[in-house]
Amino acid sequence: MKKPALCTLLFLLTGCGLTGCGSTSPPPSTGSGGSQWYQAGYHDALAGKIVRDNNTLAEWYGNPQIDRDDYLKGYSSGQAEICQPDKMLALGKQGRKFPAACDGASDADQLREQWQKGRDKMSP
């Protein structure tokens, strides 16, 4: 496979993260408020990911100028949205993994219990 085709394939599969094919700027803003780094943190939390360190963010997005405060504010907002008991129950019923983003929530034990209840209700 030629390099451009491989790069395109990797871009589609990974967003070009560590492949070096991606943009040299932070992720684009979705227009729903907050800076580009806020949006990156928000989307990381919603995807259930752990908080990324600055080196990982710089490598992932190809931009060493990270606005850490905005990233963490966005992550906190996304975490508050996803780490809800009803959402954990639904994820468990769907057979999905417990989101790592919710491990750091103040009520992580209760969220994990809800998720486990959902897992227990999964149909075989």
mmCIF file of C-alpha atoms in Angstrom:
data_model
loop_
_atom_site.group_PDB
_atom_site.id
_atom_site.type_symbol
_atom_site.label_atom_id
_atom_site.label_comp_id
_atom_site.label_asym_id
_atom_site.label_seq_id
_atom_site.Cartn_x
_atom_site.Cartn_y
_atom_site.Cartn_z
ATOM 1 C CA MET A 1 0.000 0.000 0.000
ATOM 2 C CA LYS A 2 1.373 3.399 -0.884
ATOM 3 C CA LYS A 3 2.101 5.905 1.865
ATOM 4 C CA PRO A 4 -0.706 8.393 0.975
ATOM 5 C CA ALA A 5 -3.291 5.603 0.971
ATOM 6 C CA LEU A 6 -1.946 4.204 4.231
ATOM 7 C CA CYS A 7 -1.963 7.664 5.790
ATOM 8 C CA THR A 8 -5.562 8.203 4.685
ATOM 9 C CA LEU A 9 -6.563 4.839 6.135
ATOM 10 C CA LEU A 10 -4.823 5.599 9.424
ATOM 11 C CA PHE A 11 -6.433 9.035 9.499
ATOM 12 C CA LEU A 12 -9.877 7.511 9.139
ATOM 13 C CA LEU A 13 -9.209 4.898 11.801
ATOM 14 C CA THR A 14 -7.393 6.987 14.384
ATOM 15 C CA GLY A 15 -7.917 10.625 13.561
ATOM 16 C CA CYS A 16 -4.222 10.584 12.648
ATOM 17 C CA GLY A 17 -3.247 10.791 16.294
ATOM 18 C CA LEU A 18 0.269 9.446 16.513
ATOM 19 C CA THR A 19 0.663 8.745 12.813
ATOM 20 C CA GLY A 20 1.953 12.170 11.929
ATOM 21 C CA CYS A 21 -0.668 12.640 9.214
ATOM 22 C CA GLY A 22 -2.894 14.977 11.163
ATOM 23 C CA SER A 23 -3.296 18.666 11.402
ATOM 24 C CA THR A 24 -0.786 20.811 13.224
ATOM 25 C CA SER A 25 -3.515 22.605 15.122
ATOM 26 C CA PRO A 26 -5.712 21.612 18.045
ATOM 27 C CA PRO A 27 -8.989 19.878 17.320
ATOM 28 C CA PRO A 28 -11.585 22.102 15.689
ATOM 29 C CA SER A 29 -14.220 23.672 17.860
ATOM 30 C CA THR A 30 -17.670 22.193 17.436
ATOM 31 C CA GLY A 31 -19.283 25.570 17.891
ATOM 32 C CA SER A 32 -20.959 24.535 21.125
ATOM 33 C CA GLY A 33 -18.819 26.843 23.210
ATOM 34 C CA GLY A 34 -15.381 26.725 24.719
ATOM 35 C CA SER A 35 -11.976 26.791 23.106
ATOM 36 C CA GLN A 36 -10.542 24.091 20.917
ATOM 37 C CA TRP A 37 -8.752 22.598 23.923
ATOM 38 C CA TYR A 38 -11.962 22.725 25.945
ATOM 39 C CA GLN A 39 -13.612 20.714 23.178
ATOM 40 C CA ALA A 40 -10.732 18.208 23.150
ATOM 41 C CA GLY A 41 -11.128 17.624 26.895
ATOM 42 C CA TYR A 42 -14.895 17.440 26.624
ATOM 43 C CA HIS A 43 -14.732 14.830 23.866
ATOM 44 C CA ASP A 44 -12.075 12.800 25.694
ATOM 45 C CA ALA A 45 -14.335 12.561 28.748
ATOM 46 C CA LEU A 46 -17.411 11.676 26.688
ATOM 47 C CA ALA A 47 -15.380 8.956 24.978
ATOM 48 C CA GLY A 48 -14.606 7.569 28.429
ATOM 49 C CA LYS A 49 -10.873 8.249 28.185
ATOM 50 C CA ILE A 50 -8.592 9.186 31.036
ATOM 51 C CA VAL A 51 -7.208 12.720 31.230
ATOM 52 C CA ARG A 52 -4.334 13.006 28.783
ATOM 53 C CA ASP A 53 -1.070 14.625 29.793
ATOM 54 C CA ASN A 54 0.352 17.578 27.851
ATOM 55 C CA ASN A 55 2.959 15.475 26.049
ATOM 56 C CA THR A 56 0.283 13.097 24.784
ATOM 57 C CA LEU A 57 -1.965 15.981 23.721
ATOM 58 C CA ALA A 58 0.913 17.676 21.894
ATOM 59 C CA GLU A 59 1.783 14.435 20.119
ATOM 60 C CA TRP A 60 -1.831 13.561 19.356
ATOM 61 C CA TYR A 61 -2.789 16.962 17.950
ATOM 62 C CA GLY A 62 0.612 18.047 16.662
ATOM 63 C CA ASN A 63 0.534 21.260 18.666
ATOM 64 C CA PRO A 64 2.803 21.811 21.690
ATOM 65 C CA GLN A 65 0.860 24.857 22.919
ATOM 66 C CA ILE A 66 -1.776 23.203 25.080
ATOM 67 C CA ASP A 67 -4.212 25.267 27.116
ATOM 68 C CA ARG A 68 -4.281 22.857 30.060
ATOM 69 C CA ASP A 69 -6.890 24.787 32.047
ATOM 70 C CA ASP A 70 -9.348 24.785 29.143
ATOM 71 C CA TYR A 71 -8.682 21.110 28.447
ATOM 72 C CA LEU A 72 -9.411 20.215 32.084
ATOM 73 C CA LYS A 73 -12.529 22.406 32.181
ATOM 74 C CA GLY A 74 -13.838 20.659 29.084
ATOM 75 C CA TYR A 75 -12.961 17.262 30.515
ATOM 76 C CA SER A 76 -14.832 18.087 33.707
ATOM 77 C CA SER A 77 -17.916 19.129 31.718
ATOM 78 C CA GLY A 78 -17.835 15.953 29.643
ATOM 79 C CA GLN A 79 -17.290 13.866 32.756
ATOM 80 C CA ALA A 80 -20.321 15.464 34.428
ATOM 81 C CA GLU A 81 -22.398 14.638 31.365
ATOM 82 C CA ILE A 82 -21.384 11.001 30.957
ATOM 83 C CA CYS A 83 -20.943 9.978 34.600
ATOM 84 C CA GLN A 84 -24.637 9.738 35.414
ATOM 85 C CA PRO A 85 -26.268 6.680 37.045
ATOM 86 C CA ASP A 86 -28.824 6.219 34.237
ATOM 87 C CA LYS A 87 -26.089 6.373 31.594
ATOM 88 C CA MET A 88 -23.993 3.814 33.485
ATOM 89 C CA LEU A 89 -26.971 1.475 33.684
ATOM 90 C CA ALA A 90 -27.515 1.806 29.931
ATOM 91 C CA LEU A 91 -23.830 1.212 29.155
ATOM 92 C CA GLY A 92 -23.857 -1.897 31.315
ATOM 93 C CA LYS A 93 -26.968 -3.237 29.571
ATOM 94 C CA GLN A 94 -25.263 -2.666 26.214
ATOM 95 C CA GLY A 95 -22.266 -4.695 27.346
ATOM 96 C CA ARG A 96 -19.959 -1.700 27.045
ATOM 97 C CA LYS A 97 -16.959 -1.079 29.278
ATOM 98 C CA PHE A 98 -17.136 1.189 32.297
ATOM 99 C CA PRO A 99 -15.739 4.556 31.134
ATOM 100 C CA ALA A 100 -12.315 5.351 32.576
ATOM 101 C CA ALA A 101 -13.453 8.986 32.769
ATOM 102 C CA CYS A 102 -15.881 7.993 35.528
ATOM 103 C CA ASP A 103 -13.208 6.320 37.672
ATOM 104 C CA GLY A 104 -12.238 9.800 38.879
ATOM 105 C CA ALA A 105 -15.789 10.932 39.661
ATOM 106 C CA SER A 106 -16.627 11.580 43.313
ATOM 107 C CA ASP A 107 -19.394 8.960 43.137
ATOM 108 C CA ALA A 108 -17.397 6.410 41.113
ATOM 109 C CA ASP A 109 -18.397 3.507 43.399
ATOM 110 C CA GLN A 110 -22.115 4.188 42.942
ATOM 111 C CA LEU A 111 -21.658 4.658 39.187
ATOM 112 C CA ARG A 112 -19.835 1.339 38.941
ATOM 113 C CA GLU A 113 -22.660 -0.333 40.895
ATOM 114 C CA GLN A 114 -25.208 1.025 38.399
ATOM 115 C CA TRP A 115 -23.035 -0.135 35.510
ATOM 116 C CA GLN A 116 -22.772 -3.610 37.075
ATOM 117 C CA LYS A 117 -26.569 -3.745 37.512
ATOM 118 C CA GLY A 118 -26.864 -3.080 33.809
ATOM 119 C CA ARG A 119 -24.312 -5.802 33.027
ATOM 120 C CA ASP A 120 -26.272 -8.227 35.180
ATOM 121 C CA LYS A 121 -29.421 -7.441 33.170
ATOM 122 C CA MET A 122 -27.723 -8.053 29.810
ATOM 123 C CA SER A 123 -29.400 -10.681 27.743
ATOM 124 C CA PRO A 124 -27.118 -13.630 26.877
#
